């Protein structure tokens, strides 16, 4: 795939840095014709195969193909792609509400009703991706953005498909990349992966949204990985005393070692914590959130 060879600065005024990660840098970019602002993701492409700097071109092309294949209101949209000799620039939808990570950090942890609102949108975007046989493989609060800070019901946008993968039927895929706190046991064991690996990450993210704690985090990456394999997590009463039993059941049905036994995104959306089946269940959940923390 050949991207636009023109210079991105001929079409966009490049502004402040919005974020940076393993890939490179994201800056606000305002379209010169319309004044509309976007997010420009600058990715260094390595010159020769053996260079360690930058990304190899095929992984950039894969990220572009995947972003073009998934158009959903809870997934960041890709508008344009430019390339120069040493870098590829993705012009992405501007998501300006910051990371869910910072939103939790400010509030320490969320009310169940707030967490459910976010989780519904994360699962809608993820369910859509999984229905197209695409796994994200790097789900974490840093890669979940809020459309804006101010509204009481901010929209969620999944970003950063640098590790995402399209599964061809019957094809086996293994990878050991990802962020230790959020990766599933099968990733650590180098077993064949599936979209179920994302569902494990959803279990970890839900645990963090409700408690502010990370279920498997140790003092080092090695310890974190040992904790995941050993499944050494619990619901510490000091942080979970007011969490509803449905919320804990939701998490327990995702943090399951055998990936075949984990809930799928679709099943999550039907789980009573997310979709209360009876008013009693809803009352039970609301009761627990009323005498909740801050
Ligand atoms: C950091 C970022 C990425 C994509 N869109 N807006 C902001």
PDB file of C-alpha atoms and ligand atoms in Angstrom:
ATOM      1  CA  UNK A   1       0.000   0.000   0.000  1.00  0.00           C
ATOM      2  CA  UNK A   2       1.461   3.322  -0.990  1.00  0.00           C
ATOM      3  CA  UNK A   3       0.449   6.275   1.133  1.00  0.00           C
ATOM      4  CA  UNK A   4       0.276   9.926   0.053  1.00  0.00           C
ATOM      5  CA  UNK A   5       3.793  11.057  -0.881  1.00  0.00           C
ATOM      6  CA  UNK A   6       2.942  14.718  -0.327  1.00  0.00           C
ATOM      7  CA  UNK A   7       4.346  16.565   2.687  1.00  0.00           C
ATOM      8  CA  UNK A   8       1.803  16.442   5.535  1.00  0.00           C
ATOM      9  CA  UNK A   9       2.641  20.064   6.414  1.00  0.00           C
ATOM     10  CA  UNK A  10       1.353  21.235   3.038  1.00  0.00           C
ATOM     11  CA  UNK A  11      -2.136  20.143   4.184  1.00  0.00           C
ATOM     12  CA  UNK A  12      -2.013  20.390   7.988  1.00  0.00           C
ATOM     13  CA  UNK A  13      -0.546  22.864  10.466  1.00  0.00           C
ATOM     14  CA  UNK A  14       1.247  20.703  13.038  1.00  0.00           C
ATOM     15  CA  UNK A  15       0.598  21.861  16.619  1.00  0.00           C
ATOM     16  CA  UNK A  16       1.320  20.663  20.198  1.00  0.00           C
ATOM     17  CA  UNK A  17       2.205  17.141  21.268  1.00  0.00           C
ATOM     18  CA  UNK A  18      -0.852  15.202  22.492  1.00  0.00           C
ATOM     19  CA  UNK A  19       0.844  11.974  23.481  1.00  0.00           C
ATOM     20  CA  UNK A  20       3.744   9.685  22.697  1.00  0.00           C
ATOM     21  CA  UNK A  21       4.319   5.973  23.006  1.00  0.00           C
ATOM     22  CA  UNK A  22       6.327   3.041  21.669  1.00  0.00           C
ATOM     23  CA  UNK A  23       5.362   4.074  18.137  1.00  0.00           C
ATOM     24  CA  UNK A  24       6.429   7.744  18.094  1.00  0.00           C
ATOM     25  CA  UNK A  25       4.547  10.963  18.760  1.00  0.00           C
ATOM     26  CA  UNK A  26       0.961  12.207  18.352  1.00  0.00           C
ATOM     27  CA  UNK A  27       0.450  15.942  17.685  1.00  0.00           C
ATOM     28  CA  UNK A  28      -2.640  18.051  17.071  1.00  0.00           C
ATOM     29  CA  UNK A  29      -2.875  18.839  13.341  1.00  0.00           C
ATOM     30  CA  UNK A  30      -5.252  21.437  11.896  1.00  0.00           C
ATOM     31  CA  UNK A  31      -6.377  21.038   8.281  1.00  0.00           C
ATOM     32  CA  UNK A  32      -5.361  24.200   6.375  1.00  0.00           C
ATOM     33  CA  UNK A  33      -8.462  24.275   4.152  1.00  0.00           C
ATOM     34  CA  UNK A  34     -11.153  23.749   6.803  1.00  0.00           C
ATOM     35  CA  UNK A  35      -9.433  24.559  10.102  1.00  0.00           C
ATOM     36  CA  UNK A  36     -10.696  21.206  11.421  1.00  0.00           C
ATOM     37  CA  UNK A  37      -8.253  19.662  13.867  1.00  0.00           C
ATOM     38  CA  UNK A  38      -7.077  16.045  13.895  1.00  0.00           C
ATOM     39  CA  UNK A  39      -4.430  13.933  15.625  1.00  0.00           C
ATOM     40  CA  UNK A  40      -1.288  13.285  13.545  1.00  0.00           C
ATOM     41  CA  UNK A  41       0.554  10.120  14.625  1.00  0.00           C
ATOM     42  CA  UNK A  42       4.186  10.300  13.412  1.00  0.00           C
ATOM     43  CA  UNK A  43       5.722   6.837  13.099  1.00  0.00           C
ATOM     44  CA  UNK A  44       9.407   6.313  12.321  1.00  0.00           C
ATOM     45  CA  UNK A  45       9.790   3.629   9.691  1.00  0.00           C
ATOM     46  CA  UNK A  46      13.066   1.743   9.871  1.00  0.00           C
ATOM     47  CA  UNK A  47      15.313   2.066   6.839  1.00  0.00           C
ATOM     48  CA  UNK A  48      16.889  -1.366   6.776  1.00  0.00           C
ATOM     49  CA  UNK A  49      15.520  -4.604   8.181  1.00  0.00           C
ATOM     50  CA  UNK A  50      18.271  -4.929  10.751  1.00  0.00           C
ATOM     51  CA  UNK A  51      17.910  -1.413  12.131  1.00  0.00           C
ATOM     52  CA  UNK A  52      16.463  -1.334  15.650  1.00  0.00           C
ATOM     53  CA  UNK A  53      15.072   2.197  15.355  1.00  0.00           C
ATOM     54  CA  UNK A  54      11.505   2.759  14.209  1.00  0.00           C
ATOM     55  CA  UNK A  55       8.905   0.235  13.135  1.00  0.00           C
ATOM     56  CA  UNK A  56       9.106  -2.074  10.205  1.00  0.00           C
ATOM     57  CA  UNK A  57       6.928  -0.954   7.362  1.00  0.00           C
ATOM     58  CA  UNK A  58       4.715  -4.066   7.387  1.00  0.00           C
ATOM     59  CA  UNK A  59       3.487  -3.417  10.938  1.00  0.00           C
ATOM     60  CA  UNK A  60       2.587   0.167   9.977  1.00  0.00           C
ATOM     61  CA  UNK A  61       0.699  -1.113   6.925  1.00  0.00           C
ATOM     62  CA  UNK A  62      -1.113  -3.661   9.150  1.00  0.00           C
ATOM     63  CA  UNK A  63      -2.187  -0.925  11.609  1.00  0.00           C
ATOM     64  CA  UNK A  64      -3.503   1.164   8.670  1.00  0.00           C
ATOM     65  CA  UNK A  65      -5.401  -1.801   7.169  1.00  0.00           C
ATOM     66  CA  UNK A  66      -6.969  -2.646  10.526  1.00  0.00           C
ATOM     67  CA  UNK A  67      -7.978   0.976  11.213  1.00  0.00           C
ATOM     68  CA  UNK A  68      -9.532   1.177   7.729  1.00  0.00           C
ATOM     69  CA  UNK A  69     -11.448  -2.064   8.383  1.00  0.00           C
ATOM     70  CA  UNK A  70     -13.038  -0.983  11.680  1.00  0.00           C
ATOM     71  CA  UNK A  71     -15.317   2.066  11.513  1.00  0.00           C
ATOM     72  CA  UNK A  72     -17.241   2.353  14.758  1.00  0.00           C
ATOM     73  CA  UNK A  73     -18.215   5.242  17.033  1.00  0.00           C
ATOM     74  CA  UNK A  74     -16.116   3.754  19.863  1.00  0.00           C
ATOM     75  CA  UNK A  75     -13.003   3.267  17.728  1.00  0.00           C
ATOM     76  CA  UNK A  76     -10.802   6.157  16.589  1.00  0.00           C
ATOM     77  CA  UNK A  77     -11.237   6.759  12.848  1.00  0.00           C
ATOM     78  CA  UNK A  78      -8.401   7.103  10.335  1.00  0.00           C
ATOM     79  CA  UNK A  79      -8.761   9.957   7.828  1.00  0.00           C
ATOM     80  CA  UNK A  80      -5.507  10.008   5.871  1.00  0.00           C
ATOM     81  CA  UNK A  81      -2.009   8.544   5.629  1.00  0.00           C
ATOM     82  CA  UNK A  82       1.106  10.392   4.430  1.00  0.00           C
ATOM     83  CA  UNK A  83       4.582   8.996   4.045  1.00  0.00           C
ATOM     84  CA  UNK A  84       8.000  10.554   3.667  1.00  0.00           C
ATOM     85  CA  UNK A  85      11.393   8.839   3.378  1.00  0.00           C
ATOM     86  CA  UNK A  86      11.684   8.029   7.074  1.00  0.00           C
ATOM     87  CA  UNK A  87       8.232   8.246   8.539  1.00  0.00           C
ATOM     88  CA  UNK A  88       4.547   7.491   8.035  1.00  0.00           C
ATOM     89  CA  UNK A  89       1.958   9.945   9.395  1.00  0.00           C
ATOM     90  CA  UNK A  90      -1.552   8.731  10.307  1.00  0.00           C
ATOM     91  CA  UNK A  91      -4.207  11.467  10.389  1.00  0.00           C
ATOM     92  CA  UNK A  92      -6.613  10.239  13.073  1.00  0.00           C
ATOM     93  CA  UNK A  93      -9.809  11.521  14.629  1.00  0.00           C
ATOM     94  CA  UNK A  94      -8.871  13.956  17.411  1.00  0.00           C
ATOM     95  CA  UNK A  95      -9.952  12.584  20.796  1.00  0.00           C
ATOM     96  CA  UNK A  96      -9.450  15.369  23.295  1.00  0.00           C
ATOM     97  CA  UNK A  97     -10.879  14.096  26.584  1.00  0.00           C
ATOM     98  CA  UNK A  98      -7.631  12.458  27.649  1.00  0.00           C
ATOM     99  CA  UNK A  99      -6.942   8.847  28.645  1.00  0.00           C
ATOM    100  CA  UNK A 100      -9.287   6.795  30.812  1.00  0.00           C
ATOM    101  CA  UNK A 101      -6.082   6.136  32.783  1.00  0.00           C
ATOM    102  CA  UNK A 102      -5.856   9.790  33.885  1.00  0.00           C
ATOM    103  CA  UNK A 103      -9.619  10.002  34.478  1.00  0.00           C
ATOM    104  CA  UNK A 104      -9.373   7.104  36.992  1.00  0.00           C
ATOM    105  CA  UNK A 105      -6.186   8.545  38.526  1.00  0.00           C
ATOM    106  CA  UNK A 106      -8.025  11.806  39.291  1.00  0.00           C
ATOM    107  CA  UNK A 107     -11.046  10.040  40.788  1.00  0.00           C
ATOM    108  CA  UNK A 108      -9.069   7.114  42.278  1.00  0.00           C
ATOM    109  CA  UNK A 109     -11.956   4.810  41.377  1.00  0.00           C
ATOM    110  CA  UNK A 110     -15.398   5.108  39.795  1.00  0.00           C
ATOM    111  CA  UNK A 111     -18.966   4.531  40.926  1.00  0.00           C
ATOM    112  CA  UNK A 112     -20.319   1.282  39.510  1.00  0.00           C
ATOM    113  CA  UNK A 113     -22.807   3.205  37.367  1.00  0.00           C
ATOM    114  CA  UNK A 114     -19.921   5.231  35.842  1.00  0.00           C
ATOM    115  CA  UNK A 115     -17.792   2.110  35.305  1.00  0.00           C
ATOM    116  CA  UNK A 116     -20.751   0.352  33.638  1.00  0.00           C
ATOM    117  CA  UNK A 117     -21.280   3.308  31.268  1.00  0.00           C
ATOM    118  CA  UNK A 118     -17.617   3.173  30.187  1.00  0.00           C
ATOM    119  CA  UNK A 119     -17.561  -0.637  30.015  1.00  0.00           C
ATOM    120  CA  UNK A 120     -20.649  -0.727  27.745  1.00  0.00           C
ATOM    121  CA  UNK A 121     -18.874   1.488  25.197  1.00  0.00           C
ATOM    122  CA  UNK A 122     -15.531  -0.337  25.444  1.00  0.00           C
ATOM    123  CA  UNK A 123     -17.377  -3.645  24.875  1.00  0.00           C
ATOM    124  CA  UNK A 124     -19.348  -2.195  21.938  1.00  0.00           C
ATOM    125  CA  UNK A 125     -16.138  -1.156  20.151  1.00  0.00           C
ATOM    126  CA  UNK A 126     -14.366  -4.392  21.093  1.00  0.00           C
ATOM    127  CA  UNK A 127     -17.334  -6.579  20.109  1.00  0.00           C
ATOM    128  CA  UNK A 128     -17.375  -4.876  16.711  1.00  0.00           C
ATOM    129  CA  UNK A 129     -13.633  -5.513  16.219  1.00  0.00           C
ATOM    130  CA  UNK A 130     -13.934  -9.141  17.334  1.00  0.00           C
ATOM    131  CA  UNK A 131     -16.877  -9.678  14.946  1.00  0.00           C
ATOM    132  CA  UNK A 132     -14.384  -8.860  12.167  1.00  0.00           C
ATOM    133  CA  UNK A 133     -11.800 -11.311  13.592  1.00  0.00           C
ATOM    134  CA  UNK A 134      -9.576  -8.467  14.777  1.00  0.00           C
ATOM    135  CA  UNK A 135      -7.990  -8.510  18.227  1.00  0.00           C
ATOM    136  CA  UNK A 136      -6.512  -5.364  19.809  1.00  0.00           C
ATOM    137  CA  UNK A 137      -3.849  -7.128  21.959  1.00  0.00           C
ATOM    138  CA  UNK A 138      -2.891  -3.980  23.837  1.00  0.00           C
ATOM    139  CA  UNK A 139      -6.020  -2.980  25.754  1.00  0.00           C
ATOM    140  CA  UNK A 140      -5.185  -0.851  28.789  1.00  0.00           C
ATOM    141  CA  UNK A 141      -6.506   2.404  30.310  1.00  0.00           C
ATOM    142  CA  UNK A 142      -3.830   4.349  28.381  1.00  0.00           C
ATOM    143  CA  UNK A 143      -5.318   3.143  25.076  1.00  0.00           C
ATOM    144  CA  UNK A 144      -8.892   4.033  26.015  1.00  0.00           C
ATOM    145  CA  UNK A 145      -9.584   7.717  25.380  1.00  0.00           C
ATOM    146  CA  UNK A 146     -12.498   9.933  26.349  1.00  0.00           C
ATOM    147  CA  UNK A 147     -14.051  12.042  23.597  1.00  0.00           C
ATOM    148  CA  UNK A 148     -14.231  15.045  25.929  1.00  0.00           C
ATOM    149  CA  UNK A 149     -13.604  15.745  29.619  1.00  0.00           C
ATOM    150  CA  UNK A 150     -16.576  17.967  30.276  1.00  0.00           C
ATOM    151  CA  UNK A 151     -19.731  16.071  29.376  1.00  0.00           C
ATOM    152  CA  UNK A 152     -21.218  13.868  32.092  1.00  0.00           C
ATOM    153  CA  UNK A 153     -21.370  10.965  29.630  1.00  0.00           C
ATOM    154  CA  UNK A 154     -18.062  11.117  27.714  1.00  0.00           C
ATOM    155  CA  UNK A 155     -17.757   8.845  24.712  1.00  0.00           C
ATOM    156  CA  UNK A 156     -15.086   6.180  24.751  1.00  0.00           C
ATOM    157  CA  UNK A 157     -12.663   5.722  21.826  1.00  0.00           C
ATOM    158  CA  UNK A 158     -10.260   2.781  21.507  1.00  0.00           C
ATOM    159  CA  UNK A 159      -6.891   3.883  20.082  1.00  0.00           C
ATOM    160  CA  UNK A 160      -3.429   2.484  19.231  1.00  0.00           C
ATOM    161  CA  UNK A 161      -3.837  -0.590  17.017  1.00  0.00           C
ATOM    162  CA  UNK A 162      -0.057  -1.045  16.789  1.00  0.00           C
ATOM    163  CA  UNK A 163      -0.274  -4.577  18.201  1.00  0.00           C
ATOM    164  CA  UNK A 164      -3.687  -5.436  16.702  1.00  0.00           C
ATOM    165  CA  UNK A 165      -4.012  -8.540  14.542  1.00  0.00           C
ATOM    166  CA  UNK A 166      -6.461  -9.779  11.909  1.00  0.00           C
ATOM    167  CA  UNK A 167      -7.069 -13.522  12.322  1.00  0.00           C
ATOM    168  CA  UNK A 168      -7.322 -15.509   9.079  1.00  0.00           C
ATOM    169  CA  UNK A 169      -9.512 -18.604   9.715  1.00  0.00           C
ATOM    170  CA  UNK A 170      -7.501 -21.500  11.095  1.00  0.00           C
ATOM    171  CA  UNK A 171      -4.350 -19.399  11.310  1.00  0.00           C
ATOM    172  CA  UNK A 172      -2.290 -19.656  14.498  1.00  0.00           C
ATOM    173  CA  UNK A 173      -0.845 -16.433  15.956  1.00  0.00           C
ATOM    174  CA  UNK A 174       1.516 -16.101  18.897  1.00  0.00           C
ATOM    175  CA  UNK A 175       3.056 -12.920  20.272  1.00  0.00           C
ATOM    176  CA  UNK A 176       4.664 -11.942  23.533  1.00  0.00           C
ATOM    177  CA  UNK A 177       4.187  -8.178  23.228  1.00  0.00           C
ATOM    178  CA  UNK A 178       1.719  -6.232  25.357  1.00  0.00           C
ATOM    179  CA  UNK A 179       1.853  -4.619  28.789  1.00  0.00           C
ATOM    180  CA  UNK A 180       2.554  -7.072  31.656  1.00  0.00           C
ATOM    181  CA  UNK A 181      -0.275  -5.940  33.984  1.00  0.00           C
ATOM    182  CA  UNK A 182      -2.936  -6.564  31.306  1.00  0.00           C
ATOM    183  CA  UNK A 183      -1.716  -9.583  29.340  1.00  0.00           C
ATOM    184  CA  UNK A 184      -3.500 -12.943  29.470  1.00  0.00           C
ATOM    185  CA  UNK A 185      -1.846 -16.190  30.664  1.00  0.00           C
ATOM    186  CA  UNK A 186      -1.754 -17.628  27.102  1.00  0.00           C
ATOM    187  CA  UNK A 187       0.365 -14.657  25.976  1.00  0.00           C
ATOM    188  CA  UNK A 188       2.922 -15.377  28.718  1.00  0.00           C
ATOM    189  CA  UNK A 189       2.891 -19.105  27.873  1.00  0.00           C
ATOM    190  CA  UNK A 190       3.424 -18.383  24.145  1.00  0.00           C
ATOM    191  CA  UNK A 191       0.267 -20.332  23.305  1.00  0.00           C
ATOM    192  CA  UNK A 192      -1.862 -19.562  20.209  1.00  0.00           C
ATOM    193  CA  UNK A 193      -3.785 -16.317  20.774  1.00  0.00           C
ATOM    194  CA  UNK A 194      -7.365 -15.309  20.035  1.00  0.00           C
ATOM    195  CA  UNK A 195      -9.720 -12.399  20.652  1.00  0.00           C
ATOM    196  CA  UNK A 196     -10.238 -13.942  24.132  1.00  0.00           C
ATOM    197  CA  UNK A 197      -6.906 -12.416  25.157  1.00  0.00           C
ATOM    198  CA  UNK A 198      -8.614  -8.998  24.925  1.00  0.00           C
ATOM    199  CA  UNK A 199     -11.368 -10.236  27.276  1.00  0.00           C
ATOM    200  CA  UNK A 200      -8.805 -11.035  29.978  1.00  0.00           C
ATOM    201  CA  UNK A 201      -7.564  -7.413  29.665  1.00  0.00           C
ATOM    202  CA  UNK A 202     -11.187  -6.221  30.047  1.00  0.00           C
ATOM    203  CA  UNK A 203     -11.346  -8.159  33.342  1.00  0.00           C
ATOM    204  CA  UNK A 204      -8.171  -6.429  34.574  1.00  0.00           C
ATOM    205  CA  UNK A 205      -9.426  -2.994  33.434  1.00  0.00           C
ATOM    206  CA  UNK A 206     -12.810  -3.502  35.200  1.00  0.00           C
ATOM    207  CA  UNK A 207     -11.021  -4.518  38.426  1.00  0.00           C
ATOM    208  CA  UNK A 208      -8.959  -1.293  38.228  1.00  0.00           C
ATOM    209  CA  UNK A 209     -11.975   0.926  37.367  1.00  0.00           C
ATOM    210  CA  UNK A 210     -13.817  -0.272  40.498  1.00  0.00           C
ATOM    211  CA  UNK A 211     -10.937  -0.355  42.990  1.00  0.00           C
ATOM    212  CA  UNK A 212      -8.001   1.674  41.672  1.00  0.00           C
ATOM    213  CA  UNK A 213      -5.906  -1.480  42.278  1.00  0.00           C
ATOM    214  CA  UNK A 214      -4.177  -3.571  39.633  1.00  0.00           C
ATOM    215  CA  UNK A 215      -5.006  -7.251  40.344  1.00  0.00           C
ATOM    216  CA  UNK A 216      -1.696  -8.863  39.369  1.00  0.00           C
ATOM    217  CA  UNK A 217       0.839  -6.030  39.579  1.00  0.00           C
ATOM    218  CA  UNK A 218       4.017  -7.014  41.431  1.00  0.00           C
ATOM    219  CA  UNK A 219       7.185  -5.084  42.239  1.00  0.00           C
ATOM    220  CA  UNK A 220       8.697  -6.110  38.906  1.00  0.00           C
ATOM    221  CA  UNK A 221       7.458  -7.285  35.517  1.00  0.00           C
ATOM    222  CA  UNK A 222       8.664 -10.809  36.337  1.00  0.00           C
ATOM    223  CA  UNK A 223       6.627 -10.845  39.542  1.00  0.00           C
ATOM    224  CA  UNK A 224       3.572  -9.508  37.694  1.00  0.00           C
ATOM    225  CA  UNK A 225       3.858 -12.290  35.116  1.00  0.00           C
ATOM    226  CA  UNK A 226       4.231 -14.893  37.912  1.00  0.00           C
ATOM    227  CA  UNK A 227       1.084 -13.532  39.580  1.00  0.00           C
ATOM    228  CA  UNK A 228      -0.892 -13.821  36.323  1.00  0.00           C
ATOM    229  CA  UNK A 229       0.181 -17.423  35.726  1.00  0.00           C
ATOM    230  CA  UNK A 230      -0.563 -18.277  39.367  1.00  0.00           C
ATOM    231  CA  UNK A 231      -3.935 -16.431  39.197  1.00  0.00           C
ATOM    232  CA  UNK A 232      -3.138 -14.853  42.572  1.00  0.00           C
ATOM    233  CA  UNK A 233      -5.832 -12.194  42.655  1.00  0.00           C
ATOM    234  CA  UNK A 234      -8.596 -11.552  45.213  1.00  0.00           C
ATOM    235  CA  UNK A 235     -11.150  -8.882  46.111  1.00  0.00           C
ATOM    236  CA  UNK A 236      -9.451  -7.142  49.065  1.00  0.00           C
ATOM    237  CA  UNK A 237     -12.328  -6.186  51.443  1.00  0.00           C
ATOM    238  CA  UNK A 238     -10.672  -2.812  52.108  1.00  0.00           C
ATOM    239  CA  UNK A 239     -11.322  -1.877  48.454  1.00  0.00           C
ATOM    240  CA  UNK A 240     -14.229  -4.127  47.435  1.00  0.00           C
ATOM    241  CA  UNK A 241     -16.466  -4.075  50.530  1.00  0.00           C
ATOM    242  CA  UNK A 242     -19.109  -1.987  48.742  1.00  0.00           C
ATOM    243  CA  UNK A 243     -18.687  -3.550  45.290  1.00  0.00           C
ATOM    244  CA  UNK A 244     -21.777  -5.471  44.146  1.00  0.00           C
ATOM    245  CA  UNK A 245     -21.587  -9.246  43.820  1.00  0.00           C
ATOM    246  CA  UNK A 246     -22.580  -8.867  40.147  1.00  0.00           C
ATOM    247  CA  UNK A 247     -19.531  -6.696  39.481  1.00  0.00           C
ATOM    248  CA  UNK A 248     -17.268  -9.302  41.116  1.00  0.00           C
ATOM    249  CA  UNK A 249     -19.015 -12.075  39.147  1.00  0.00           C
ATOM    250  CA  UNK A 250     -18.400 -10.115  35.914  1.00  0.00           C
ATOM    251  CA  UNK A 251     -14.668  -9.885  36.676  1.00  0.00           C
ATOM    252  CA  UNK A 252     -14.472 -13.544  37.748  1.00  0.00           C
ATOM    253  CA  UNK A 253     -15.965 -14.644  34.414  1.00  0.00           C
ATOM    254  CA  UNK A 254     -13.184 -12.824  32.534  1.00  0.00           C
ATOM    255  CA  UNK A 255     -10.115 -13.594  34.674  1.00  0.00           C
ATOM    256  CA  UNK A 256     -10.354 -17.267  33.707  1.00  0.00           C
ATOM    257  CA  UNK A 257      -7.152 -19.127  32.822  1.00  0.00           C
ATOM    258  CA  UNK A 258      -8.637 -21.204  30.007  1.00  0.00           C
ATOM    259  CA  UNK A 259      -9.378 -18.673  27.255  1.00  0.00           C
ATOM    260  CA  UNK A 260     -12.206 -20.856  25.909  1.00  0.00           C
ATOM    261  CA  UNK A 261     -14.116 -20.415  29.184  1.00  0.00           C
ATOM    262  CA  UNK A 262     -13.946 -16.597  29.256  1.00  0.00           C
ATOM    263  CA  UNK A 263     -16.989 -14.456  28.413  1.00  0.00           C
ATOM    264  CA  UNK A 264     -16.916 -12.928  24.934  1.00  0.00           C
ATOM    265  CA  UNK A 265     -17.668  -9.208  24.420  1.00  0.00           C
ATOM    266  CA  UNK A 266     -21.215 -10.134  23.371  1.00  0.00           C
ATOM    267  CA  UNK A 267     -21.720 -12.271  26.500  1.00  0.00           C
ATOM    268  CA  UNK A 268     -20.361  -9.405  28.658  1.00  0.00           C
ATOM    269  CA  UNK A 269     -23.027  -7.055  27.292  1.00  0.00           C
ATOM    270  CA  UNK A 270     -25.687  -9.567  28.436  1.00  0.00           C
ATOM    271  CA  UNK A 271     -24.165 -10.109  31.900  1.00  0.00           C
ATOM    272  CA  UNK A 272     -26.555  -8.886  34.684  1.00  0.00           C
ATOM    273  CA  UNK A 273     -23.955  -6.346  35.922  1.00  0.00           C
ATOM    274  CA  UNK A 274     -24.088  -4.578  32.557  1.00  0.00           C
ATOM    275  CA  UNK A 275     -27.648  -5.428  31.545  1.00  0.00           C
ATOM    276  CA  UNK A 276     -29.703  -5.873  34.743  1.00  0.00           C
ATOM    277  CA  UNK A 277     -32.315  -8.575  34.112  1.00  0.00           C
ATOM    278  CA  UNK A 278     -34.551  -7.667  37.037  1.00  0.00           C
ATOM    279  CA  UNK A 279     -35.263  -4.486  38.944  1.00  0.00           C
ATOM    280  CA  UNK A 280     -34.097  -6.315  42.076  1.00  0.00           C
ATOM    281  CA  UNK A 281     -30.684  -6.859  40.534  1.00  0.00           C
ATOM    282  CA  UNK A 282     -30.588  -3.189  39.464  1.00  0.00           C
ATOM    283  CA  UNK A 283     -31.611  -2.113  42.991  1.00  0.00           C
ATOM    284  CA  UNK A 284     -28.894  -4.330  44.436  1.00  0.00           C
ATOM    285  CA  UNK A 285     -26.325  -2.681  42.174  1.00  0.00           C
ATOM    286  CA  UNK A 286     -27.582   0.842  42.835  1.00  0.00           C
ATOM    287  CA  UNK A 287     -27.711   0.205  46.603  1.00  0.00           C
ATOM    288  CA  UNK A 288     -24.063  -0.781  46.545  1.00  0.00           C
ATOM    289  CA  UNK A 289     -23.136   2.299  44.512  1.00  0.00           C
ATOM    290  CA  UNK A 290     -25.116   4.669  46.802  1.00  0.00           C
ATOM    291  CA  UNK A 291     -23.159   3.766  49.934  1.00  0.00           C
ATOM    292  CA  UNK A 292     -20.078   3.751  47.717  1.00  0.00           C
ATOM    293  CA  UNK A 293     -16.927   5.731  48.144  1.00  0.00           C
ATOM    294  CA  UNK A 294     -16.404   9.365  47.158  1.00  0.00           C
TER     295      UNK A 294
HETATM  296  C1  LIG B   1      -3.519  10.632  21.501  1.00  0.00           C
HETATM  297  C2  LIG B   1      -4.601  10.643  20.455  1.00  0.00           C
HETATM  298  C3  LIG B   1      -4.718   9.606  19.540  1.00  0.00           C
HETATM  299  C4  LIG B   1      -5.711   9.654  18.598  1.00  0.00           C
HETATM  300  N1  LIG B   1      -6.556  10.691  18.578  1.00  0.00           N
HETATM  301  N2  LIG B   1      -6.440  11.692  19.476  1.00  0.00           N
HETATM  302  C5  LIG B   1      -5.504  11.679  20.393  1.00  0.00           C
END
